Amino acid sequence: MKQHLSVFMLAARSSIYKVVGLIVCMALVESAAFSLTLFRMQPDMPISLEELFVQSRIPLIFGISFLLLCVILSLTGCEYSGSRLRYTLQRLYVSEKCTVIWCAVYNMLCFFIFWALQALLAFLLCQLYLVRIDTTYINEQTVFLAFYQSSFLHSLLPLAETNRYVRNFVLVGGLGITAASYSFKMRHDLRGLSIWLLAALVLVSFVQPIGIATDVFSIFCTLLISGTSLVGIWKDGNNED
């Protein structure tokens, strides 16, 4: 078990500071963009909370940060700059299939934390809006309605829509697996496209309106893409064995 935990820690040491730095930068840029747009707004002509997120480009900043996170996690474990990860794994006596599993678990944690912190930041920005706007234009339902009327906010925090929570958790799992699959394929001189297909699906699905049909479609595509990646890893790993 100690060797397996060593693999997890190896993956964490390779990228954790980059992940934390990315999340901090995202939070700072989003906060600055939101605050600047908010304070430029005419007091007698306030815009809605969901429109303020659009005008401050929060979804765009989130999308760019998400893609950068995919790059960071996908490149973790790739043998660039003279790194010979396979030799390190051989000294730990851990198969590459187990390595992919532990890397996938680590990746899932990173994607989940990224999602959770973005949702928390969005909620805090909403509170800033409530403090700034005159009480004539807001009420107790302002934030609640914004998270239902904005596709982006609703995807971050689906409130009572259980199927979107399921979709998000499936996406997190699929992203973790396909990011780990990418580095595995690169170490074996194979093409890894699944993470980029899934990243594109995430970007599209996060701007989709409320509806169980779109969520079911996203879940199906995620399971298909990540499942295909796992099958490929198992087959190539067995060939290596």
Coordinates of N, CA and C in Angstrom, one line a residue:
M1 N 0.8 -1.2 0.0 CA 0.0 0.0 0.0 C 0.9 1.3 0.0
K2 N 2.0 1.2 0.7 CA 2.9 2.3 0.7 C 3.4 2.7 -0.6
Q3 N 3.7 1.7 -1.5 CA 4.1 2.1 -2.9 C 3.0 2.8 -3.7
H4 N 1.8 2.3 -3.4 CA 0.6 3.0 -4.1 C 0.4 4.4 -3.7
L5 N 0.6 4.7 -2.4 CA 0.5 6.0 -1.9 C 1.6 6.9 -2.4
S6 N 2.8 6.3 -2.6 CA 3.9 7.0 -3.2 C 3.6 7.5 -4.6
V7 N 2.9 6.7 -5.4 CA 2.5 7.1 -6.7 C 1.5 8.3 -6.7
F8 N 0.6 8.2 -5.7 CA -0.3 9.4 -5.6 C 0.4 10.6 -5.2
M9 N 1.4 10.5 -4.3 CA 2.1 11.7 -3.8 C 3.1 12.2 -5.0
L10 N 3.5 11.2 -5.8 CA 4.4 11.6 -6.9 C 3.6 12.5 -7.9
A11 N 2.3 12.1 -8.1 CA 1.5 12.9 -9.0 C 1.2 14.2 -8.4
A12 N 0.9 14.3 -7.1 CA 0.6 15.5 -6.4 C 1.8 16.5 -6.4
R13 N 3.0 16.0 -6.1 CA 4.1 16.8 -6.1 C 4.4 17.4 -7.5
S14 N 4.1 16.7 -8.5 CA 4.4 17.1 -9.9 C 3.5 18.3 -10.3
S15 N 2.4 18.5 -9.7 CA 1.5 19.6 -10.2 C 0.7 20.4 -9.2
I16 N 0.7 20.0 -7.9 CA -0.2 20.6 -7.0 C 0.1 22.2 -6.9
Y17 N 1.3 22.6 -7.0 CA 1.6 24.0 -6.9 C 1.1 24.8 -8.1
K18 N 1.2 24.1 -9.2 CA 0.6 24.7 -10.5 C -0.9 24.8 -10.4
V19 N -1.5 23.8 -9.8 CA -3.0 23.8 -9.7 C -3.5 24.9 -8.7
V20 N -2.8 25.0 -7.6 CA -3.1 26.0 -6.6 C -2.9 27.4 -7.2
G21 N -1.8 27.6 -7.9 CA -1.5 28.9 -8.5 C -2.5 29.3 -9.5
L22 N -3.0 28.3 -10.3 CA -4.0 28.5 -11.3 C -5.3 29.0 -10.7
I23 N -5.7 28.3 -9.6 CA -7.0 28.6 -9.0 C -6.9 30.0 -8.3
V24 N -5.8 30.3 -7.7 CA -5.7 31.6 -7.1 C -5.7 32.7 -8.2
C25 N -5.0 32.5 -9.3 CA -5.1 33.5 -10.4 C -6.5 33.6 -10.9
M26 N -7.2 32.5 -11.1 CA -8.5 32.6 -11.6 C -9.4 33.4 -10.7
A27 N -9.3 33.1 -9.4 CA -10.1 33.9 -8.4 C -9.8 35.4 -8.4
L28 N -8.5 35.7 -8.5 CA -8.2 37.1 -8.5 C -8.7 37.8 -9.8
V29 N -8.5 37.2 -10.9 CA -9.0 37.8 -12.2 C -10.5 37.9 -12.2
E30 N -11.2 36.9 -11.8 CA -12.7 37.0 -11.8 C -13.2 38.0 -10.8
S31 N -12.5 38.1 -9.6 CA -13.0 39.1 -8.6 C -12.7 40.5 -9.2
A32 N -11.6 40.7 -9.8 CA -11.3 42.0 -10.3 C -12.2 42.4 -11.5
A33 N -12.5 41.4 -12.4 CA -13.4 41.7 -13.5 C -14.8 42.0 -13.0
F34 N -15.3 41.2 -12.1 CA -16.6 41.4 -11.6 C -16.8 42.7 -10.8
S35 N -15.8 43.0 -10.0 CA -15.8 44.2 -9.2 C -15.8 45.5 -10.1
L36 N -14.9 45.4 -11.1 CA -14.8 46.6 -12.0 C -16.1 46.8 -12.8
T37 N -16.7 45.7 -13.3 CA -18.0 45.9 -14.0 C -19.1 46.4 -13.1
L38 N -19.1 45.8 -11.8 CA -20.1 46.2 -10.9 C -20.0 47.7 -10.5
F39 N -18.8 48.2 -10.2 CA -18.6 49.6 -9.8 C -18.7 50.6 -10.9
R40 N -18.6 50.1 -12.2 CA -18.9 51.0 -13.3 C -20.4 51.1 -13.7
M41 N -21.2 50.2 -13.1 CA -22.6 50.2 -13.4 C -23.3 51.5 -12.9
Q42 N -24.2 52.0 -13.6 CA -25.0 53.2 -13.2 C -25.9 52.8 -12.0
P43 N -25.8 53.5 -10.9 CA -26.6 53.2 -9.7 C -28.1 53.2 -10.0
D44 N -28.6 54.1 -10.9 CA -30.0 54.2 -11.2 C -30.4 53.3 -12.3
M45 N -29.5 52.5 -12.9 CA -29.8 51.6 -14.0 C -29.0 50.3 -13.8
P46 N -29.3 49.6 -12.7 CA -28.5 48.4 -12.4 C -29.0 47.3 -13.4
I47 N -28.0 46.4 -13.7 CA -28.3 45.2 -14.5 C -28.5 44.0 -13.6
S48 N -29.1 43.0 -14.1 CA -29.4 41.8 -13.3 C -28.1 41.1 -12.9
L49 N -28.2 40.3 -11.9 CA -27.0 39.6 -11.4 C -26.5 38.6 -12.4
E50 N -27.4 37.9 -13.1 CA -26.9 37.0 -14.1 C -26.3 37.7 -15.3
E51 N -26.8 38.8 -15.7 CA -26.2 39.6 -16.8 C -24.9 40.2 -16.4
L52 N -24.7 40.5 -15.1 CA -23.4 41.0 -14.6 C -22.3 40.0 -14.8
F53 N -22.6 38.7 -14.5 CA -21.6 37.6 -14.7 C -21.2 37.6 -16.2
V54 N -22.2 37.8 -17.1 CA -21.9 37.7 -18.5 C -21.0 38.9 -18.9
Q55 N -21.4 40.1 -18.5 CA -20.6 41.3 -18.9 C -19.2 41.3 -18.3
S56 N -19.0 40.7 -17.1 CA -17.7 40.7 -16.5 C -16.9 39.5 -17.0
R57 N -17.4 38.7 -18.0 CA -16.7 37.6 -18.6 C -16.3 36.5 -17.7
I58 N -17.0 36.3 -16.6 CA -16.7 35.2 -15.7 C -16.7 33.9 -16.3
P59 N -17.7 33.5 -17.2 CA -17.7 32.2 -17.8 C -16.5 32.0 -18.7
L60 N -16.1 33.1 -19.4 CA -14.9 33.0 -20.3 C -13.6 32.7 -19.5
I61 N -13.5 33.5 -18.4 CA -12.3 33.3 -17.5 C -12.3 31.9 -16.9
F62 N -13.5 31.4 -16.5 CA -13.6 30.0 -16.0 C -13.2 29.0 -17.1
G63 N -13.7 29.2 -18.3 CA -13.4 28.3 -19.4 C -11.9 28.2 -19.7
I64 N -11.2 29.4 -19.8 CA -9.8 29.4 -20.0 C -9.1 28.7 -18.9
S65 N -9.4 29.0 -17.7 CA -8.8 28.3 -16.5 C -9.0 26.8 -16.5
F66 N -10.2 26.4 -16.9 CA -10.5 25.0 -16.9 C -9.6 24.3 -17.9
L67 N -9.4 24.9 -19.1 CA -8.6 24.3 -20.1 C -7.1 24.2 -19.7
L68 N -6.7 25.3 -19.0 CA -5.3 25.2 -18.4 C -5.1 24.1 -17.4
L69 N -6.2 23.9 -16.6 CA -6.1 22.8 -15.6 C -6.0 21.5 -16.3
C70 N -6.8 21.3 -17.4 CA -6.7 20.1 -18.2 C -5.3 19.9 -18.7
V71 N -4.6 20.9 -19.2 CA -3.3 20.8 -19.7 C -2.3 20.4 -18.6
I72 N -2.4 21.1 -17.4 CA -1.5 20.8 -16.3 C -1.6 19.4 -15.9
L73 N -2.9 18.9 -15.7 CA -3.1 17.5 -15.2 C -2.7 16.5 -16.3
S74 N -3.0 16.8 -17.5 CA -2.7 15.9 -18.6 C -1.2 15.7 -18.8
L75 N -0.4 16.7 -18.6 CA 1.0 16.7 -18.8 C 1.7 16.1 -17.6
T76 N 1.0 16.0 -16.5 CA 1.7 15.3 -15.3 C 1.9 13.9 -15.7
G77 N 3.1 13.4 -15.6 CA 3.4 12.0 -15.9 C 4.0 11.8 -17.3
C78 N 3.9 12.8 -18.2 CA 4.5 12.7 -19.5 C 6.0 12.9 -19.3
E79 N 6.7 12.2 -20.2 CA 8.2 12.1 -20.0 C 8.8 13.2 -20.9
Y80 N 8.6 14.4 -20.4 CA 9.2 15.6 -21.1 C 10.5 16.0 -20.3
S81 N 11.3 16.8 -20.9 CA 12.5 17.3 -20.3 C 13.4 16.3 -19.7
G82 N 13.5 15.1 -20.3 CA 14.4 14.1 -19.8 C 13.9 13.3 -18.7
S83 N 12.6 13.5 -18.2 CA 12.1 12.7 -17.1 C 11.8 11.3 -17.6
R84 N 12.1 10.4 -16.8 CA 11.9 8.9 -17.1 C 11.0 8.4 -16.0
L85 N 9.7 8.7 -16.1 CA 8.8 8.3 -15.0 C 8.6 6.8 -14.9
R86 N 8.7 6.1 -16.1 CA 8.6 4.6 -16.1 C 9.6 4.0 -15.2
Y87 N 10.8 4.5 -15.2 CA 11.9 3.9 -14.4 C 11.6 4.1 -12.9
T88 N 11.0 5.3 -12.6 CA 10.6 5.5 -11.2 C 9.6 4.6 -10.7
L89 N 8.6 4.3 -11.6 CA 7.5 3.4 -11.3 C 8.0 2.0 -11.1
Q90 N 9.0 1.6 -11.9 CA 9.5 0.3 -11.8 C 10.2 0.1 -10.5
R91 N 10.9 1.1 -10.0 CA 11.5 1.0 -8.7 C 10.5 0.9 -7.6
L92 N 9.3 1.4 -7.8 CA 8.2 1.3 -6.8 C 7.5 0.0 -6.9
Y93 N 7.7 -0.8 -7.9 CA 7.1 -2.1 -8.1 C 5.5 -1.9 -8.2
V94 N 5.1 -0.9 -8.9 CA 3.7 -0.6 -9.1 C 3.4 -0.7 -10.6
S95 N 2.4 -1.4 -11.1 CA 2.1 -1.5 -12.5 C 1.6 -0.2 -13.0
E96 N 1.8 0.0 -14.3 CA 1.3 1.3 -14.9 C -0.2 1.4 -14.8
K97 N -0.9 0.3 -14.8 CA -2.4 0.3 -14.7 C -2.8 0.9 -13.4
C98 N -2.1 0.5 -12.3 CA -2.4 1.0 -11.0 C -2.0 2.5 -10.9
T99 N -0.9 2.8 -11.6 CA -0.4 4.2 -11.6 C -1.5 5.1 -12.2
V100 N -2.1 4.6 -13.3 CA -3.2 5.4 -14.0 C -4.4 5.6 -13.0
I101 N -4.7 4.6 -12.3 CA -5.8 4.7 -11.4 C -5.5 5.7 -10.3
W102 N -4.3 5.7 -9.7 CA -4.0 6.7 -8.7 C -3.9 8.1 -9.2
C103 N -3.4 8.2 -10.4 CA -3.3 9.5 -11.1 C -4.7 10.0 -11.4
A104 N -5.6 9.1 -11.8 CA -7.0 9.5 -12.1 C -7.7 10.0 -10.8
V105 N -7.4 9.3 -9.7 CA -8.0 9.7 -8.4 C -7.6 11.1 -8.0
Y106 N -6.3 11.3 -8.2 CA -5.7 12.7 -7.9 C -6.3 13.7 -8.8
N107 N -6.4 13.4 -10.1 CA -7.0 14.3 -11.0 C -8.5 14.7 -10.7
M108 N -9.2 13.6 -10.3 CA -10.6 13.9 -9.9 C -10.7 14.8 -8.7
L109 N -9.8 14.7 -7.8 CA -9.8 15.6 -6.6 C -9.5 17.0 -7.1
C110 N -8.6 17.2 -8.0 CA -8.3 18.5 -8.5 C -9.4 19.1 -9.2
F111 N -10.1 18.4 -10.1 CA -11.2 18.9 -10.8 C -12.4 19.2 -9.9
F112 N -12.6 18.4 -8.9 CA -13.7 18.6 -7.9 C -13.4 19.9 -7.1
I113 N -12.2 20.1 -6.6 CA -11.8 21.3 -5.9 C -12.0 22.5 -6.7
F114 N -11.5 22.4 -8.0 CA -11.7 23.5 -8.9 C -13.1 23.9 -9.1
W115 N -14.0 22.9 -9.3 CA -15.4 23.2 -9.5 C -16.0 23.8 -8.2
A116 N -15.7 23.2 -7.0 CA -16.3 23.6 -5.8 C -15.8 25.1 -5.4
L117 N -14.6 25.4 -5.6 CA -14.1 26.7 -5.3 C -14.7 27.7 -6.3
Q118 N -14.9 27.4 -7.6 CA -15.5 28.3 -8.5 C -17.0 28.6 -8.1
A119 N -17.7 27.5 -7.6 CA -19.0 27.7 -7.2 C -19.1 28.6 -5.9
L120 N -18.1 28.4 -5.0 CA -18.0 29.3 -3.8 C -17.7 30.7 -4.2
L121 N -16.8 30.9 -5.1 CA -16.4 32.2 -5.5 C -17.6 32.9 -6.2
A122 N -18.3 32.2 -7.0 CA -19.5 32.8 -7.6 C -20.5 33.3 -6.6
F123 N -20.7 32.4 -5.6 CA -21.7 32.8 -4.5 C -21.2 34.1 -3.8
L124 N -19.9 34.2 -3.5 CA -19.3 35.3 -2.8 C -19.5 36.6 -3.7
L125 N -19.3 36.4 -5.0 CA -19.5 37.6 -5.9 C -20.9 38.0 -5.9
C126 N -21.8 37.1 -5.7 CA -23.3 37.4 -5.6 C -23.5 38.3 -4.4
Q127 N -22.8 37.9 -3.3 CA -23.0 38.7 -2.1 C -22.5 40.1 -2.2
L128 N -21.4 40.3 -3.0 CA -20.9 41.6 -3.3 C -21.9 42.4 -4.0
Y129 N -22.6 41.8 -5.0 CA -23.6 42.5 -5.8 C -24.7 42.9 -4.8
L130 N -25.2 42.1 -3.9 CA -26.2 42.5 -3.0 C -25.9 43.7 -2.1
V131 N -24.6 43.7 -1.7 CA -24.1 44.8 -0.9 C -24.1 46.1 -1.7
R132 N -23.7 46.0 -2.9 CA -23.5 47.2 -3.8 C -24.9 47.8 -4.3
I133 N -25.8 46.9 -4.6 CA -27.0 47.4 -5.3 C -28.0 47.9 -4.3
D134 N -28.8 48.9 -4.7 CA -29.8 49.5 -3.8 C -30.9 48.4 -3.5
T135 N -31.4 48.4 -2.3 CA -32.4 47.4 -1.9 C -33.7 47.5 -2.7
T136 N -33.9 48.6 -3.4 CA -35.1 48.7 -4.3 C -35.1 47.7 -5.4
Y137 N -33.9 47.3 -5.9 CA -33.7 46.4 -7.0 C -33.5 45.0 -6.7
I138 N -33.4 44.6 -5.4 CA -33.1 43.3 -5.1 C -34.0 42.8 -4.0
N139 N -34.1 41.5 -3.8 CA -34.9 40.9 -2.8 C -34.3 39.6 -2.3
E140 N -34.9 38.9 -1.4 CA -34.4 37.6 -0.9 C -34.2 36.5 -1.9
Q141 N -34.9 36.7 -3.1 CA -34.8 35.6 -4.1 C -33.8 36.0 -5.2
T142 N -33.1 37.1 -5.1 CA -32.3 37.6 -6.2 C -31.2 36.5 -6.6
V143 N -30.4 36.1 -5.6 CA -29.4 35.1 -5.8 C -29.9 33.8 -6.3
F144 N -31.0 33.4 -5.6 CA -31.7 32.1 -6.0 C -32.1 32.1 -7.4
L145 N -32.7 33.2 -7.9 CA -33.2 33.2 -9.3 C -32.0 33.3 -10.2
A146 N -31.0 34.0 -9.9 CA -29.8 34.1 -10.7 C -29.2 32.7 -11.0
F147 N -29.2 31.9 -10.0 CA -28.6 30.5 -10.2 C -29.5 29.6 -11.0
Y148 N -30.8 30.0 -11.2 CA -31.7 29.3 -12.0 C -31.7 29.8 -13.4
Q149 N -31.6 31.2 -13.5 CA -31.7 31.8 -14.9 C -30.4 31.8 -15.7
S150 N -29.3 31.7 -15.0 CA -28.0 31.7 -15.7 C -27.6 30.2 -15.9
S151 N -27.3 29.8 -17.1 CA -26.9 28.5 -17.4 C -25.6 28.2 -16.7
F152 N -24.7 29.2 -16.7 CA -23.3 29.0 -16.1 C -23.5 28.8 -14.6
L153 N -24.2 29.7 -13.9 CA -24.3 29.6 -12.5 C -25.1 28.3 -12.1
H154 N -26.1 27.9 -12.9 CA -26.8 26.7 -12.6 C -26.0 25.5 -12.7
S155 N -25.1 25.5 -13.7 CA -24.2 24.3 -13.9 C -23.2 24.2 -12.7
L156 N -22.8 25.4 -12.2 CA -21.9 25.3 -11.0 C -22.6 24.8 -9.8
L157 N -23.8 25.3 -9.5 CA -24.6 25.0 -8.4 C -26.0 24.7 -8.8
P158 N -26.4 23.5 -9.1 CA -27.7 23.2 -9.7 C -28.9 23.3 -8.8
L159 N -28.6 23.6 -7.5 CA -29.7 23.7 -6.5 C -30.5 22.4 -6.4
A160 N -31.8 22.4 -6.8 CA -32.6 21.2 -6.6 C -32.6 20.3 -7.7
E161 N -31.8 20.6 -8.8 CA -31.8 19.7 -10.0 C -30.8 18.6 -9.8
T162 N -31.3 17.5 -9.3 CA -30.4 16.4 -9.0 C -29.6 15.8 -10.2
N163 N -30.3 15.8 -11.4 CA -29.7 15.2 -12.6 C -28.4 16.0 -13.0
R164 N -28.4 17.3 -12.7 CA -27.2 18.1 -13.1 C -26.1 17.9 -12.1
Y165 N -26.4 17.6 -10.8 CA -25.4 17.2 -9.9 C -24.7 15.9 -10.3
V166 N -25.6 14.9 -10.8 CA -25.1 13.6 -11.3 C -24.2 13.9 -12.5
R167 N -24.6 14.7 -13.4 CA -23.8 15.0 -14.6 C -22.5 15.6 -14.2
N168 N -22.5 16.5 -13.2 CA -21.2 17.2 -12.8 C -20.2 16.1 -12.2
F169 N -20.7 15.3 -11.4 CA -19.9 14.3 -10.7 C -19.4 13.3 -11.8
V170 N -20.2 12.9 -12.8 CA -19.7 12.0 -13.8 C -18.7 12.7 -14.7
L171 N -18.8 14.0 -14.9 CA -17.8 14.8 -15.7 C -16.5 14.8 -14.9
V172 N -16.6 15.0 -13.6 CA -15.4 15.1 -12.8 C -14.6 13.7 -12.9
G173 N -15.4 12.6 -12.8 CA -14.8 11.3 -12.9 C -14.2 11.1 -14.3
G174 N -14.9 11.4 -15.3 CA -14.4 11.2 -16.7 C -13.2 12.1 -17.0
L175 N -13.2 13.3 -16.5 CA -12.0 14.2 -16.7 C -10.8 13.6 -16.0
G176 N -11.0 13.1 -14.8 CA -9.9 12.5 -14.1 C -9.3 11.3 -14.8
I177 N -10.1 10.5 -15.3 CA -9.7 9.3 -16.0 C -9.0 9.6 -17.3
T178 N -9.6 10.5 -18.1 CA -9.0 10.8 -19.4 C -7.7 11.6 -19.3
A179 N -7.6 12.5 -18.3 CA -6.3 13.2 -18.1 C -5.2 12.2 -17.7
A180 N -5.5 11.2 -16.9 CA -4.5 10.2 -16.6 C -4.2 9.4 -17.8
S181 N -5.2 9.1 -18.6 CA -5.1 8.3 -19.8 C -4.1 9.0 -20.8
Y182 N -4.2 10.4 -20.8 CA -3.4 11.1 -21.8 C -1.9 10.9 -21.5
S183 N -1.5 11.1 -20.2 CA -0.1 10.9 -19.9 C 0.4 9.4 -20.1
F184 N -0.5 8.5 -19.8 CA -0.2 7.1 -20.1 C 0.1 6.8 -21.6
K185 N -0.8 7.4 -22.4 CA -0.6 7.2 -23.9 C 0.6 7.9 -24.4
M186 N 0.9 9.1 -23.8 CA 2.1 9.8 -24.3 C 3.4 9.0 -23.9
R187 N 3.4 8.3 -22.8 CA 4.5 7.5 -22.4 C 4.7 6.3 -23.3
H188 N 3.6 5.9 -24.0 CA 3.7 4.8 -24.9 C 3.6 5.2 -26.3
D189 N 3.9 6.5 -26.6 CA 3.9 7.0 -27.9 C 2.6 6.8 -28.7
L190 N 1.5 7.0 -27.9 CA 0.2 6.9 -28.5 C -0.5 8.2 -28.5
R191 N -1.6 8.4 -29.2 CA -2.3 9.6 -29.3 C -3.4 9.6 -28.2
G192 N -3.4 10.7 -27.4 CA -4.4 10.9 -26.4 C -5.4 12.0 -26.7
L193 N -6.6 11.7 -27.2 CA -7.5 12.7 -27.6 C -8.7 12.8 -26.7
S194 N -8.9 11.8 -25.8 CA -10.1 11.7 -25.0 C -10.3 12.9 -24.1
I195 N -9.2 13.3 -23.5 CA -9.4 14.5 -22.5 C -9.8 15.7 -23.2
W196 N -9.4 15.9 -24.5 CA -9.8 17.1 -25.2 C -11.2 17.1 -25.7
L197 N -11.6 15.9 -26.1 CA -13.0 15.7 -26.4 C -13.9 16.0 -25.2
L198 N -13.5 15.5 -24.1 CA -14.3 15.6 -22.9 C -14.3 17.1 -22.4
A199 N -13.1 17.7 -22.6 CA -13.0 19.2 -22.2 C -14.0 20.0 -23.0
A200 N -14.0 19.7 -24.3 CA -15.0 20.4 -25.2 C -16.4 20.2 -24.8
L201 N -16.7 18.9 -24.4 CA -18.1 18.6 -23.9 C -18.4 19.4 -22.7
V202 N -17.5 19.6 -21.8 CA -17.7 20.3 -20.6 C -18.0 21.8 -20.9
L203 N -17.2 22.4 -21.7 CA -17.4 23.8 -22.1 C -18.8 24.0 -22.7
V204 N -19.2 23.1 -23.6 CA -20.5 23.2 -24.2 C -21.6 23.0 -23.2
S205 N -21.5 21.9 -22.4 CA -22.6 21.6 -21.5 C -22.8 22.6 -20.4
F206 N -21.7 23.4 -20.0 CA -21.9 24.4 -19.0 C -22.7 25.6 -19.4
V207 N -22.9 25.7 -20.6 CA -23.8 26.9 -21.1 C -25.1 26.4 -21.6
Q208 N -25.4 25.1 -21.4 CA -26.7 24.6 -21.8 C -27.8 24.9 -20.8
P209 N -29.0 25.2 -21.2 CA -30.1 25.5 -20.3 C -30.5 24.3 -19.5
I210 N -31.4 24.6 -18.5 CA -31.9 23.5 -17.7 C -32.7 22.5 -18.5
G211 N -32.4 21.2 -18.3 CA -33.1 20.2 -19.0 C -32.5 18.8 -18.8
I212 N -33.2 17.8 -18.5 CA -32.7 16.5 -18.2 C -32.1 15.9 -19.5
A213 N -32.7 16.2 -20.7 CA -32.2 15.6 -21.9 C -30.7 15.9 -22.2
T214 N -30.3 17.2 -22.0 CA -28.9 17.6 -22.3 C -28.0 16.9 -21.2
D215 N -28.5 16.8 -20.0 CA -27.7 16.2 -18.9 C -27.5 14.7 -19.2
V216 N -28.5 14.0 -19.6 CA -28.4 12.6 -19.9 C -27.4 12.4 -21.1
F217 N -27.5 13.3 -22.1 CA -26.6 13.2 -23.3 C -25.2 13.4 -22.8
S218 N -24.9 14.4 -21.9 CA -23.6 14.6 -21.4 C -23.0 13.4 -20.6
I219 N -23.9 12.8 -19.8 CA -23.5 11.7 -19.0 C -23.1 10.5 -19.9
F220 N -24.0 10.3 -20.9 CA -23.7 9.2 -21.8 C -22.4 9.3 -22.6
C221 N -22.2 10.6 -23.1 CA -20.9 10.8 -23.8 C -19.7 10.7 -22.9
T222 N -19.8 11.2 -21.7 CA -18.7 11.1 -20.7 C -18.4 9.6 -20.4
L223 N -19.4 8.8 -20.1 CA -19.2 7.4 -19.8 C -18.6 6.7 -21.0
L224 N -19.0 7.1 -22.2 CA -18.5 6.4 -23.4 C -17.0 6.8 -23.6
I225 N -16.7 8.1 -23.5 CA -15.3 8.5 -23.8 C -14.4 8.0 -22.7
S226 N -14.7 8.1 -21.4 CA -13.9 7.6 -20.3 C -13.8 6.1 -20.3
G227 N -14.9 5.5 -20.6 CA -14.9 4.0 -20.6 C -14.0 3.5 -21.7
T228 N -14.0 4.1 -22.9 CA -13.1 3.7 -24.0 C -11.7 3.9 -23.6
S229 N -11.4 5.0 -22.9 CA -10.0 5.2 -22.4 C -9.5 4.1 -21.5
L230 N -10.4 3.7 -20.5 CA -10.1 2.7 -19.6 C -9.8 1.4 -20.3
V231 N -10.6 1.0 -21.3 CA -10.4 -0.2 -22.0 C -9.1 -0.2 -22.7
G232 N -8.8 1.0 -23.3 CA -7.5 1.1 -24.0 C -6.3 1.0 -23.1
I233 N -6.4 1.6 -21.9 CA -5.3 1.5 -20.9 C -5.1 0.0 -20.5
W234 N -6.2 -0.7 -20.2 CA -6.2 -2.0 -19.7 C -5.5 -2.9 -20.8
K235 N -5.9 -2.7 -22.1 CA -5.4 -3.5 -23.2 C -3.9 -3.2 -23.4
D236 N -3.5 -1.9 -23.4 CA -2.1 -1.6 -23.6 C -1.3 -2.0 -22.4
G237 N -1.9 -1.9 -21.2 CA -1.1 -2.3 -20.0 C -0.9 -3.8 -20.0
N238 N -1.8 -4.6 -20.4 CA -1.6 -6.0 -20.5 C -0.6 -6.4 -21.5
N239 N -0.5 -5.6 -22.6 CA 0.5 -5.9 -23.6 C 1.9 -5.6 -23.0
E240 N 2.0 -4.5 -22.2 CA 3.3 -4.2 -21.5 C 3.7 -5.3 -20.6
D241 N 2.7 -5.9 -19.9 CA 2.9 -6.9 -18.9 C 3.4 -8.2 -19.6

